[in-house]
Every structure is written in C-alpha cells, then in structure tokens.
Amino acid sequence: QSVLTQPPSVSGAPGQRVTISCTGSRSNIGAGYDVQWYQQLPGTAPKLLIYGNSNRPSGVPDRFSGSKSGTSASLAITGLQAEDEADYYCQSYDTSLSGSVFGGGTKLTVL
Amino acid sequence: EVQLLDSGGGLVQPGGSLRLSCTASGFTFSIYAMSWVRQAPGKGLEWASLISDGGDSTYYADSVKGRFTISRDNSKNTLFLQMNSLRAEDTAVYYCAKIRDVSRWRIDAFDIWGQGTMVTVSS
C-alpha cells in the first residue's frame, strides 16, 4: 500500500477535463512538502510533469496544472488528447520515512 | 543533451549480487544529488536510495536498507547501486534519476530519468 493515495483509474473523452487526486498525511503533504507529478507512457521512463505543487518544466503544455491544499494535491488535465493516455504518479517527501514517497499511480484512459 | 544511461541489470539468483551503473552527460553531474527509483513489473514507482552531490550523505528506503549501497564517481560522471542479498521482491526496472534543485536536494523533484535497467531475481 502506497503512502500517497491515488485513484487507480480515471477516464475522459477527447477535449474534456479530468482531475487526479493525491491524498497524503501530516508527515508528507500536510507537513508542507511539495508535490510533484510524473507521466509515464507505456514502456517508457517517467517524465516530470509538475514540480513544486504547480510549476511546469519547460516543454510541458499548459493543459497540465497542479494544485495543493492541506494533505492533498490534484493534477488537472484540460483539452484531453489521445496522447495523454498514460500512468500518472504523484510524489512528495515523508519526514517519518526520511525519503521520497510515491502514489500508487493512476491510469488515464482517453475514451 | 541532458541524458542518463542505466546499465548492469540482468538475471541473478536469490541471495546473489548485482551492480548497476548510471552514466550522466549534458550537465554538471558533480553538483546534483542523484537517486535510484525502481518499478516492479506491473506495479508503481518506489524510491530506493538517494546520494548527495559529493557522495558523503546517503539515504535508503527501509526495503533495501542494509542490502543496497549507493555510491558515485564524480570524475567519471557515474552513479552506482550495489545490490547484495537479492530477493525475488527486488525484481524490477531500476531507474537512476537526477534531483532538480541543488539546494533542496533532500526533498525535490526527479527531473531527468534514465531509460531503466531490468533486474530479475529468480532461481
């Protein structure tokens, strides 16, 4: 069981907006540590999508946005495209474990 | 081009050892902390280990502590993971990853990833 909790799957039609939640606790997200989001296309390495809760690395489309509140964070994807179909992971730091922690991952299906 | 190249994976028997390598290019390797992250077949990502820029500080997940050793050779832009006493549950793709921010290296994002190297522990 992962320290950060994500829904196993979400889906949406092309052009729609979807959100993926990431729930932590007072030892990680709730302690003020930043949340990152990664996209993993089938058979490839993860790619950094959002860092510092809401910042996009150069080259990431502004269709992807992140937010954080309390012990939770969310990734929103607007204008859904077929190439967005992938696994998405949230990540933060946990002070009790003295290391990084990941969510279990969410599979996004574009209908 | 900023790049990480993982190597060293393979098939090993339970109780055996393996040494993974990660060669960096396109950035100043010696000023960034580095990590290993693994992914069991069909499963999610699991952070395994972290090393500071100079190599003097190391951290491990409980699942690998006492069995794995992370190290680096900054003169050769290379990161290592020595894995001993391997178990079936260590079977995974192992990725090396660069930490994004030099000043927040304990808690920051993984911004560059290697392509991964597969480790299979089986008799």
Short mmCIF file of C-alpha atoms in Angstrom, two decimals:
data_model
loop_
_atom_site.label_atom_id
_atom_site.label_comp_id
_atom_site.label_asym_id
_atom_site.label_seq_id
_atom_site.Cartn_x
_atom_site.Cartn_y
_atom_site.Cartn_z
CA GLN A 1 0.00 0.00 0.00
CA SER A 2 1.40 3.37 -1.06
CA VAL A 3 1.96 6.23 1.36
CA LEU A 4 0.21 8.61 -1.06
CA THR A 5 -3.23 7.52 -2.26
CA GLN A 6 -4.38 7.95 -5.86
CA PRO A 7 -7.42 6.56 -7.69
CA PRO A 8 -6.41 3.51 -9.75
CA SER A 9 -8.03 4.87 -12.90
CA VAL A 10 -9.74 7.87 -14.47
CA SER A 11 -11.13 8.40 -17.94
CA GLY A 12 -12.41 11.14 -20.18
CA ALA A 13 -13.33 11.91 -23.75
CA PRO A 14 -11.09 13.97 -26.04
CA GLY A 15 -11.36 17.66 -25.22
CA GLN A 16 -12.69 17.06 -21.73
CA ARG A 17 -11.10 17.94 -18.37
CA VAL A 18 -10.03 15.31 -15.87
CA THR A 19 -8.50 15.55 -12.42
CA ILE A 20 -6.38 13.08 -10.48
CA SER A 21 -6.21 13.33 -6.71
CA CYS A 22 -3.32 12.50 -4.39
CA THR A 23 -4.01 12.17 -0.69
CA GLY A 24 -1.24 12.14 1.90
CA SER A 25 -0.89 12.78 5.60
CA ARG A 26 0.65 15.13 8.15
CA SER A 27 4.07 13.56 7.66
CA ASN A 28 4.30 14.39 3.95
CA ILE A 29 1.95 16.70 2.01
CA GLY A 30 0.36 18.01 5.19
CA ALA A 31 3.79 18.86 6.61
CA GLY A 32 4.27 21.37 3.81
CA TYR A 33 6.42 19.32 1.46
CA ASP A 34 5.95 19.96 -2.23
CA VAL A 35 4.12 17.57 -4.53
CA GLN A 36 5.42 16.52 -7.91
CA TRP A 37 3.58 14.76 -10.74
CA TYR A 38 5.05 12.38 -13.33
CA GLN A 39 3.67 10.99 -16.58
CA GLN A 40 4.71 7.50 -17.66
CA LEU A 41 3.80 6.48 -21.18
CA PRO A 42 3.67 2.72 -21.85
CA GLY A 43 7.13 1.15 -21.90
CA THR A 44 8.98 4.37 -21.13
CA ALA A 45 10.63 6.08 -18.16
CA PRO A 46 8.63 8.55 -16.07
CA LYS A 47 8.71 12.20 -17.12
CA LEU A 48 8.43 15.17 -14.73
CA LEU A 49 5.14 16.96 -15.41
CA ILE A 50 4.67 19.27 -12.39
CA TYR A 51 7.12 20.25 -9.63
CA GLY A 52 6.69 22.40 -6.54
CA ASN A 53 2.92 21.73 -6.50
CA SER A 54 2.08 23.82 -9.55
CA ASN A 55 5.15 24.53 -11.68
CA ARG A 56 5.61 23.14 -15.17
CA PRO A 57 9.06 22.30 -16.55
CA SER A 58 9.92 23.81 -19.91
CA GLY A 59 8.10 22.00 -22.69
CA VAL A 60 5.13 20.76 -20.67
CA PRO A 61 1.88 22.11 -22.16
CA ASP A 62 -0.21 24.45 -20.03
CA ARG A 63 -3.07 21.94 -20.35
CA PHE A 64 -1.45 20.31 -17.33
CA SER A 65 -1.79 22.08 -13.97
CA GLY A 66 -1.27 21.17 -10.34
CA SER A 67 -2.59 22.35 -7.01
CA LYS A 68 -2.21 21.51 -3.35
CA SER A 69 -4.37 22.03 -0.28
CA GLY A 70 -3.89 20.62 3.18
CA THR A 71 -2.92 16.97 2.96
CA SER A 72 -3.96 16.57 -0.68
CA ALA A 73 -2.94 17.59 -4.16
CA SER A 74 -4.51 17.40 -7.60
CA LEU A 75 -3.42 17.20 -11.20
CA ALA A 76 -5.77 18.65 -13.79
CA ILE A 77 -5.60 17.96 -17.50
CA THR A 78 -7.73 20.08 -19.82
CA GLY A 79 -8.38 19.61 -23.51
CA LEU A 80 -7.74 15.87 -23.19
CA GLN A 81 -5.83 14.32 -26.10
CA ALA A 82 -5.25 10.72 -27.12
CA GLU A 83 -1.53 11.05 -26.39
CA ASP A 84 -2.31 11.88 -22.74
CA GLU A 85 -3.22 8.23 -22.17
CA ALA A 86 -0.61 7.14 -19.62
CA ASP A 87 0.04 6.38 -15.96
CA TYR A 88 0.36 9.39 -13.66
CA TYR A 89 2.17 9.39 -10.31
CA CYS A 90 2.32 11.93 -7.51
CA GLN A 91 5.42 12.19 -5.30
CA SER A 92 6.44 14.04 -2.16
CA TYR A 93 8.82 13.76 0.78
CA ASP A 94 7.89 11.99 4.00
CA THR A 95 9.56 13.12 7.18
CA SER A 96 8.72 9.93 9.09
CA LEU A 97 10.31 7.74 6.42
CA SER A 98 13.13 10.21 5.69
CA GLY A 99 12.70 9.72 1.98
CA SER A 100 10.62 10.30 -1.09
CA VAL A 101 7.25 8.63 -1.44
CA PHE A 102 5.08 7.97 -4.48
CA GLY A 103 1.39 7.43 -5.02
CA GLY A 104 0.26 4.10 -6.40
CA GLY A 105 -0.34 5.61 -9.82
CA THR A 106 -3.46 6.44 -11.85
CA LYS A 107 -4.12 5.05 -15.30
CA LEU A 108 -5.71 7.65 -17.56
CA THR A 109 -7.82 6.31 -20.40
CA VAL A 110 -8.89 8.62 -23.22
CA LEU A 111 -12.21 7.30 -24.47
CA GLU B 1 21.59 16.84 -24.50
CA VAL B 2 20.98 16.03 -20.85
CA GLN B 3 20.98 12.26 -20.53
CA LEU B 4 21.24 9.38 -18.07
CA LEU B 5 22.15 5.89 -19.27
CA ASP B 6 21.37 2.97 -16.94
CA SER B 7 23.14 -0.36 -17.26
CA GLY B 8 24.10 -3.51 -15.36
CA GLY B 9 20.78 -5.26 -14.98
CA GLY B 10 20.26 -8.97 -15.57
CA LEU B 11 19.15 -12.29 -14.12
CA VAL B 12 20.54 -13.21 -10.70
CA GLN B 13 19.72 -15.96 -8.22
CA PRO B 14 18.18 -15.21 -4.81
CA GLY B 15 20.94 -14.23 -2.40
CA GLY B 16 23.15 -13.03 -5.22
CA SER B 17 24.63 -9.62 -6.01
CA LEU B 18 24.49 -7.15 -8.87
CA ARG B 19 25.98 -3.70 -9.51
CA LEU B 20 24.04 -1.15 -11.50
CA SER B 21 25.61 1.89 -13.19
CA CYS B 22 24.21 5.16 -14.47
CA THR B 23 26.34 7.37 -16.72
CA ALA B 24 25.42 11.05 -16.95
CA SER B 25 26.04 13.52 -19.76
CA GLY B 26 24.97 17.02 -20.72
CA PHE B 27 25.02 18.54 -17.23
CA THR B 28 27.42 19.13 -14.34
CA PHE B 29 26.95 15.78 -12.61
CA SER B 30 29.06 16.65 -9.55
CA ILE B 31 26.73 19.38 -8.23
CA TYR B 32 23.50 17.36 -8.23
CA ALA B 33 22.17 14.75 -5.83
CA MET B 34 21.05 11.54 -7.50
CA SER B 35 18.57 8.77 -6.73
CA TRP B 36 17.55 5.27 -7.70
CA VAL B 37 13.85 4.56 -8.20
CA ARG B 38 12.51 1.11 -9.01
CA GLN B 39 9.34 -0.30 -10.53
CA ALA B 40 8.29 -3.92 -10.13
CA PRO B 41 6.54 -5.48 -13.15
CA GLY B 42 3.04 -4.04 -13.46
CA LYS B 43 3.45 -2.01 -10.27
CA GLY B 44 4.06 1.60 -9.29
CA LEU B 45 7.20 3.59 -8.62
CA GLU B 46 9.21 3.05 -5.42
CA TRP B 47 12.04 5.31 -4.28
CA ALA B 48 15.06 3.21 -3.26
CA SER B 49 18.04 5.42 -2.47
CA LEU B 50 19.49 8.96 -2.56
CA ILE B 51 23.07 10.28 -2.54
CA SER B 52 24.30 13.83 -2.07
CA ASP B 53 26.33 15.68 -4.70
CA GLY B 54 29.65 14.85 -3.04
CA GLY B 55 28.65 11.35 -2.06
CA ASP B 56 29.12 11.89 1.67
CA SER B 57 25.41 11.52 2.57
CA THR B 58 23.26 8.55 1.60
CA TYR B 59 19.68 7.52 2.34
CA TYR B 60 17.75 4.31 1.77
CA ALA B 61 14.20 3.02 1.79
CA ASP B 62 13.57 0.51 4.55
CA SER B 63 13.01 -2.20 1.93
CA VAL B 64 16.65 -2.04 0.75
CA LYS B 65 18.49 -0.72 3.81
CA GLY B 66 21.43 -2.89 4.82
CA ARG B 67 21.47 -4.71 1.48
CA PHE B 68 21.95 -1.97 -1.13
CA THR B 69 24.72 0.65 -1.30
CA ILE B 70 24.55 3.79 -3.41
CA SER B 71 27.78 5.50 -4.49
CA ARG B 72 29.12 7.79 -7.18
CA ASP B 73 32.32 8.64 -9.05
CA ASN B 74 32.13 12.31 -10.00
CA SER B 75 35.33 12.07 -12.03
CA LYS B 76 33.54 9.61 -14.33
CA ASN B 77 30.03 11.14 -14.11
CA THR B 78 28.72 7.78 -12.91
CA LEU B 79 26.26 6.67 -10.24
CA PHE B 80 26.24 3.13 -8.84
CA LEU B 81 23.92 0.85 -6.92
CA GLN B 82 25.50 -2.23 -5.34
CA MET B 83 22.76 -4.74 -4.59
CA ASN B 84 23.52 -7.67 -2.26
CA SER B 85 21.38 -10.42 -0.73
CA LEU B 86 18.89 -10.02 -3.55
CA ARG B 87 15.35 -11.30 -3.10
CA ALA B 88 12.56 -12.13 -5.53
CA GLU B 89 10.77 -8.95 -4.46
CA ASP B 90 13.72 -6.89 -5.72
CA THR B 91 12.75 -7.83 -9.29
CA ALA B 92 12.08 -4.51 -11.02
CA VAL B 93 13.19 -1.97 -13.56
CA TYR B 94 15.71 0.29 -11.84
CA TYR B 95 15.88 3.94 -12.91
CA CYS B 96 18.52 6.46 -11.94
CA ALA B 97 17.15 9.97 -11.57
CA LYS B 98 18.65 13.43 -11.17
CA ILE B 99 17.40 15.75 -8.42
CA ARG B 100 16.16 19.03 -9.89
CA ASP B 101 17.35 21.57 -7.33
CA VAL B 102 20.85 21.61 -5.82
CA SER B 103 19.70 23.42 -2.67
CA ARG B 104 16.58 21.30 -1.96
CA TRP B 105 18.23 18.02 -2.79
CA ARG B 106 16.66 16.01 0.07
CA ILE B 107 13.08 16.84 -0.89
CA ASP B 108 12.95 17.98 -4.51
CA ALA B 109 11.69 16.51 -7.78
CA PHE B 110 13.35 14.00 -10.09
CA ASP B 111 13.71 15.95 -13.32
CA ILE B 112 15.82 13.66 -15.50
CA TRP B 113 15.43 9.86 -15.65
CA GLY B 114 17.48 7.09 -17.19
CA GLN B 115 15.85 4.60 -19.52
CA GLY B 116 15.92 1.94 -16.81
CA THR B 117 17.65 -1.42 -16.44
CA MET B 118 15.79 -4.65 -15.63
CA VAL B 119 16.83 -6.75 -12.64
CA THR B 120 15.31 -10.23 -12.33
CA VAL B 121 15.89 -12.25 -9.18
CA SER B 122 14.95 -15.86 -9.79
CA SER B 123 16.34 -19.36 -9.48
#
